[in-house]
Short mmCIF file of C-alpha atoms in Angstrom, two decimals:
data_model
loop_
_atom_site.label_atom_id
_atom_site.label_comp_id
_atom_site.label_asym_id
_atom_site.label_seq_id
_atom_site.Cartn_x
_atom_site.Cartn_y
_atom_site.Cartn_z
CA MET A 16 162.04 103.03 -113.08
CA ALA A 17 158.29 102.55 -113.36
CA PRO A 18 156.32 103.03 -110.16
CA MET A 19 155.31 99.82 -108.44
CA LYS A 20 151.65 98.89 -108.40
CA PRO A 21 150.07 98.59 -104.97
CA THR A 22 149.78 95.02 -103.74
CA GLU A 23 146.25 93.70 -103.95
CA SER A 24 144.80 92.01 -100.90
CA PRO A 25 143.48 88.50 -101.54
CA ARG A 26 139.76 88.57 -102.32
CA GLN A 27 137.67 86.95 -99.64
CA VAL A 28 135.82 83.82 -100.72
CA ASP A 29 132.49 83.13 -99.04
CA LEU A 30 130.65 79.89 -99.77
CA GLY A 31 127.97 80.41 -97.16
CA GLY A 32 129.58 78.35 -94.39
CA GLY A 33 129.21 81.05 -91.74
CA ALA A 34 132.50 82.84 -92.44
CA PRO A 35 134.77 83.63 -95.41
CA LEU A 36 137.01 80.70 -96.33
CA SER A 37 140.19 80.61 -94.28
CA ARG A 38 141.57 77.17 -95.21
CA LEU A 39 140.92 74.00 -97.18
CA VAL A 40 140.78 70.79 -95.15
CA VAL A 41 141.69 67.47 -96.79
CA PRO A 42 141.16 64.17 -94.92
CA LEU A 43 143.77 61.61 -95.96
CA VAL A 44 144.00 57.87 -95.42
CA LEU A 45 147.65 57.22 -94.68
CA ASP A 46 147.89 53.78 -96.29
CA ARG A 47 146.15 54.75 -99.55
CA SER A 48 147.56 56.51 -102.57
CA ASP A 49 144.25 58.14 -103.53
CA ASP A 50 144.95 61.87 -103.65
CA ARG A 51 141.93 63.09 -105.62
CA GLY A 52 140.86 65.42 -102.82
CA ALA A 53 144.38 66.76 -102.38
CA ALA A 54 144.72 67.37 -106.13
CA ILE A 55 141.58 69.53 -106.31
CA ALA A 56 142.33 71.26 -102.99
CA THR A 57 145.80 72.24 -104.24
CA ARG A 58 144.34 73.91 -107.32
CA LEU A 59 141.71 75.78 -105.31
CA ALA A 60 144.27 76.85 -102.70
CA GLU A 61 146.47 78.34 -105.41
CA ARG A 62 143.55 80.11 -107.01
CA TRP A 63 142.23 81.59 -103.78
CA ASP A 64 145.54 81.97 -101.92
CA LEU A 65 144.42 79.78 -99.03
CA PRO A 66 146.33 77.29 -96.86
CA ILE A 67 145.63 73.55 -96.91
CA HIS A 68 145.28 71.52 -93.72
CA PHE A 69 145.80 67.77 -94.16
CA ALA A 70 143.99 65.64 -91.58
CA PRO A 71 145.18 61.99 -91.40
CA LEU A 72 142.54 59.29 -90.96
CA THR A 73 143.85 56.09 -89.46
CA ARG A 74 140.91 54.24 -87.93
CA LEU A 75 138.70 53.22 -90.82
CA ASP A 76 138.22 52.71 -94.50
CA PRO A 77 136.48 56.02 -95.33
CA ASP A 78 134.22 54.39 -97.91
CA ALA A 79 132.83 51.57 -95.77
CA ILE A 80 131.04 53.00 -92.74
CA ASP A 81 128.60 50.52 -91.23
CA LEU A 82 125.25 52.20 -90.58
CA THR A 83 123.99 49.33 -88.45
CA GLY A 84 126.39 50.17 -85.62
CA ASN A 85 127.31 53.37 -83.81
CA GLN A 86 128.66 56.40 -85.64
CA PRO A 87 132.42 55.80 -85.99
CA ASP A 88 134.55 57.94 -83.72
CA SER A 89 136.71 59.00 -86.66
CA VAL A 90 133.84 60.86 -88.32
CA ALA A 91 133.04 62.87 -85.20
CA GLU A 92 136.72 63.40 -84.44
CA PHE A 93 137.37 64.78 -87.89
CA ALA A 94 134.30 67.04 -87.72
CA ALA A 95 135.49 68.35 -84.35
CA GLN A 96 138.64 69.70 -86.02
CA LEU A 97 136.61 71.89 -88.38
CA ARG A 98 135.66 75.51 -87.85
CA PRO A 99 133.66 78.19 -89.65
CA GLY A 100 135.58 79.19 -92.75
CA ASP A 101 136.70 75.64 -93.60
CA LEU A 102 136.03 73.98 -96.93
CA VAL A 103 136.38 70.20 -96.80
CA VAL A 104 137.75 68.68 -100.02
CA MET A 105 137.87 64.91 -100.24
CA GLY A 106 137.95 61.99 -102.63
CA THR A 107 135.19 59.45 -102.17
CA ASP A 108 133.84 56.21 -103.63
CA GLN A 109 130.22 55.37 -102.85
CA PRO A 110 129.60 51.79 -101.64
CA VAL A 111 127.04 49.53 -103.28
CA ALA A 112 123.66 51.23 -102.87
CA ASP A 113 121.87 48.24 -101.30
CA GLN A 114 124.46 47.72 -98.57
CA PRO A 115 124.05 49.24 -95.04
CA THR A 116 127.07 51.48 -95.54
CA MET A 117 127.79 55.04 -96.55
CA SER A 118 130.95 56.80 -97.55
CA PHE A 119 132.97 58.88 -95.11
CA ALA A 120 132.02 61.94 -97.18
CA GLN A 121 128.33 61.18 -96.82
CA ALA A 122 128.65 60.49 -93.10
CA MET A 123 130.40 63.84 -92.71
CA THR A 124 127.25 65.64 -93.83
CA HIS A 125 125.61 64.40 -90.63
CA GLU A 126 128.36 65.90 -88.47
CA TRP A 127 129.42 69.04 -90.36
CA ASP A 128 127.11 71.75 -91.65
CA GLY A 129 129.64 73.49 -93.90
CA PRO A 130 130.21 72.84 -97.61
CA ILE A 131 132.06 69.73 -98.78
CA VAL A 132 133.71 69.24 -102.17
CA MET A 133 133.41 65.56 -103.05
CA VAL A 134 135.72 64.23 -105.75
CA GLY A 135 134.28 61.01 -107.15
CA PRO A 136 136.15 58.25 -108.98
CA ASN A 137 135.23 59.61 -112.43
CA ALA A 138 136.19 63.23 -111.74
CA ARG A 139 138.79 64.63 -114.13
CA LEU A 140 141.50 66.17 -111.99
CA ASP A 141 142.97 68.13 -114.90
CA ALA A 142 139.71 69.79 -115.98
CA SER A 143 139.77 73.57 -116.17
CA LEU A 144 138.48 75.60 -113.24
CA GLU A 145 137.43 78.25 -115.75
CA GLY A 146 134.28 76.33 -116.69
CA ASP A 147 130.72 76.95 -115.58
CA VAL A 148 129.24 75.95 -112.24
CA VAL A 149 126.14 73.77 -112.70
CA ALA A 150 123.79 74.06 -109.70
CA ALA A 151 121.06 71.41 -109.52
CA THR A 152 117.74 72.12 -107.85
CA ASP A 153 114.52 70.17 -107.58
CA GLY A 154 112.42 73.34 -107.56
CA SER A 155 111.28 72.95 -103.96
CA GLY A 156 110.12 75.91 -101.91
CA SER A 157 113.33 76.08 -99.89
CA ALA A 158 115.66 75.68 -102.90
CA ALA A 159 116.26 79.45 -103.07
CA ARG A 160 118.04 79.22 -99.73
CA GLU A 161 119.88 76.02 -100.51
CA THR A 162 121.24 76.83 -103.99
CA GLN A 163 123.24 79.76 -102.67
CA THR A 164 126.38 77.62 -102.35
CA GLY A 165 126.48 76.99 -106.10
CA ALA A 166 125.93 80.67 -106.85
CA LEU A 167 128.60 81.71 -104.36
CA LEU A 168 131.07 79.23 -105.87
CA ALA A 169 130.40 80.62 -109.34
CA ALA A 170 131.01 84.15 -108.03
CA ALA A 171 134.26 83.03 -106.35
CA LEU A 172 135.50 81.43 -109.57
CA GLY A 173 134.25 84.25 -111.79
CA SER A 174 132.21 81.64 -113.69
CA HIS A 175 128.90 81.42 -115.47
CA LEU A 176 126.21 79.79 -113.32
CA ARG A 177 123.87 77.28 -114.93
CA LEU A 178 120.85 76.62 -112.72
CA ILE A 179 119.39 73.22 -113.58
CA ARG A 180 115.94 72.25 -112.41
CA VAL A 181 115.56 68.48 -112.48
CA VAL A 182 111.99 67.42 -113.21
CA GLY A 183 110.79 63.85 -112.86
CA SER A 184 107.88 62.30 -114.69
CA GLY A 185 105.52 63.11 -111.82
CA SER A 186 105.58 66.86 -112.54
CA LEU A 187 106.58 66.78 -116.19
CA ALA A 188 103.48 68.21 -117.88
CA GLY A 189 103.21 71.41 -115.85
CA THR A 190 106.90 72.26 -116.10
CA ARG A 191 106.92 71.66 -119.85
CA ARG A 192 104.17 74.26 -120.23
CA LEU A 193 106.32 76.76 -118.32
CA GLY A 194 109.45 75.83 -120.27
CA ALA A 195 107.66 76.39 -123.58
CA ARG A 196 107.31 80.11 -122.84
CA ARG A 197 109.96 82.55 -123.87
CA LYS A 198 112.19 85.02 -122.01
CA TRP A 199 110.08 86.19 -119.08
CA THR A 200 108.34 83.22 -117.50
CA PRO A 201 107.64 82.10 -113.95
CA ASP A 202 110.67 79.83 -114.30
CA SER A 203 113.00 82.70 -115.20
CA ALA A 204 111.64 84.76 -112.32
CA TYR A 205 112.33 81.77 -110.06
CA ALA A 206 115.91 81.65 -111.32
CA LEU A 207 116.36 85.33 -110.54
CA ASP A 208 114.99 84.79 -107.04
CA LEU A 209 117.57 82.06 -106.44
CA THR A 210 120.51 84.35 -107.19
CA GLN A 211 119.15 87.79 -106.27
CA PRO A 212 121.13 88.13 -102.99
CA ILE A 213 124.43 87.53 -104.84
CA ASP A 214 126.24 89.90 -107.16
CA LEU A 215 126.21 87.42 -110.02
CA ARG A 216 125.34 88.75 -113.47
CA ASP A 217 126.09 85.70 -115.61
CA VAL A 218 123.29 83.23 -114.92
CA SER A 219 121.24 80.93 -117.15
CA TRP A 220 118.27 78.73 -116.34
CA HIS A 221 117.63 75.25 -117.72
CA VAL A 222 115.10 72.50 -117.11
CA VAL A 223 115.90 68.82 -117.64
CA TYR A 224 113.27 66.10 -117.72
CA THR A 225 114.46 62.80 -116.35
CA ASP A 226 113.87 60.03 -113.87
CA ASP A 227 117.63 59.36 -113.78
CA ALA A 228 118.88 62.61 -112.26
CA ALA A 229 122.41 61.44 -111.44
CA SER A 230 123.33 60.26 -114.94
CA THR A 231 121.60 63.22 -116.59
CA LEU A 232 123.46 65.74 -114.44
CA ALA A 233 126.80 64.01 -115.02
CA ALA A 234 126.22 64.05 -118.79
CA TYR A 235 125.16 67.72 -118.71
CA VAL A 236 128.27 68.72 -116.76
CA ASP A 237 130.48 66.83 -119.21
CA ARG A 238 128.74 68.19 -122.31
CA HIS A 239 129.15 71.80 -121.16
CA ASP A 240 132.69 71.26 -119.84
CA ALA A 241 131.69 72.67 -116.45
CA ALA A 242 134.14 73.10 -113.57
CA PHE A 243 131.83 71.96 -110.75
CA LEU A 244 128.43 70.48 -110.04
CA ALA A 245 126.66 71.92 -106.98
CA ILE A 246 123.96 69.92 -105.21
CA SER A 247 122.15 71.26 -102.20
CA SER A 248 118.37 71.13 -102.61
CA PRO A 249 116.69 69.49 -99.64
CA ASP A 250 114.11 67.25 -101.33
CA MET A 251 115.19 65.25 -104.39
CA PHE A 252 118.86 65.56 -103.38
CA ALA A 253 118.27 65.35 -99.62
CA LEU A 254 121.26 64.61 -97.39
CA VAL A 255 119.56 61.62 -95.76
CA ARG A 256 119.12 58.06 -96.84
CA PRO A 257 117.79 56.66 -99.03
CA ARG A 258 117.56 59.62 -101.41
CA PHE A 259 120.97 61.00 -100.64
CA GLY A 260 122.52 57.62 -101.29
CA THR A 261 120.60 56.98 -104.48
CA ILE A 262 120.69 60.42 -106.15
CA CYS A 263 123.21 62.81 -104.63
CA MET A 264 125.95 60.27 -104.05
CA ALA A 265 125.16 58.61 -107.38
CA ALA A 266 125.80 62.00 -109.00
CA VAL A 267 129.11 62.29 -107.13
CA GLN A 268 130.02 58.80 -108.34
CA ALA A 269 129.15 59.51 -111.98
CA CYS A 270 130.16 63.14 -112.32
CA PRO A 271 133.30 63.91 -114.37
CA ARG A 272 133.91 66.99 -112.21
CA PRO A 273 134.06 67.64 -108.45
CA VAL A 274 130.72 68.12 -106.71
CA ILE A 275 130.18 70.68 -103.97
CA VAL A 276 127.49 69.58 -101.51
CA ALA A 277 125.85 71.80 -98.92
CA ARG A 278 123.64 70.50 -96.15
CA PRO A 279 120.18 72.08 -95.91
CA SER A 280 120.09 74.68 -93.14
CA ASP A 281 117.22 72.90 -91.39
CA PHE A 282 118.80 69.40 -91.61
#
């Protein structure tokens, strides 16, 4: 009889939430059949050998939170259940941009400072988790701190990380001059700075020029058959209205893959 191989301990997964992941938390609306969050959470739980905690929501429609009134108790109550080491995974539909509402997922970023995987209505639930992780940054001075979630997710999945700097027309000329250079440029040094603290050897750097960041990112993710989009820069993709509602949540709405969102540490 061949000798048995020693049992391997599950590898710890750290997404920068203050502790290694210990469980996936999925908020569920009991009278809805939408299980997009549960579908993605199940796949991640199997991959990382983590338990899933289902948290029923009974008091509100999670995609119609009125910003003109007080913060709904359900948002704070759900956030109070969370602890360091949790990864929230939830389906979400963003309300009409001009209405005084935000989704439950967006409201959660005001109560919870850990990472949240948002599964929008166009996310493909059967897409491979072997694809790249696309991490979007606006190139701000604090982006090096904030893009760590995307890099950590890529490391946890064993994936290639594609750092995408989104450049609007306001700063187009200067960035094009940098992008025209070859291998060793200030941009490539910037990319290395973003991922230097993480043992991640498979990284590429790209610049996209657009004034429609959400659609461009969604198309890029689809074209490269990525597994996740990561958004966490504090300026263009800030977790406050109106920019969060018009860019970050628009990307969640359009993206054909789940989006992991991390709140800036100084939010």
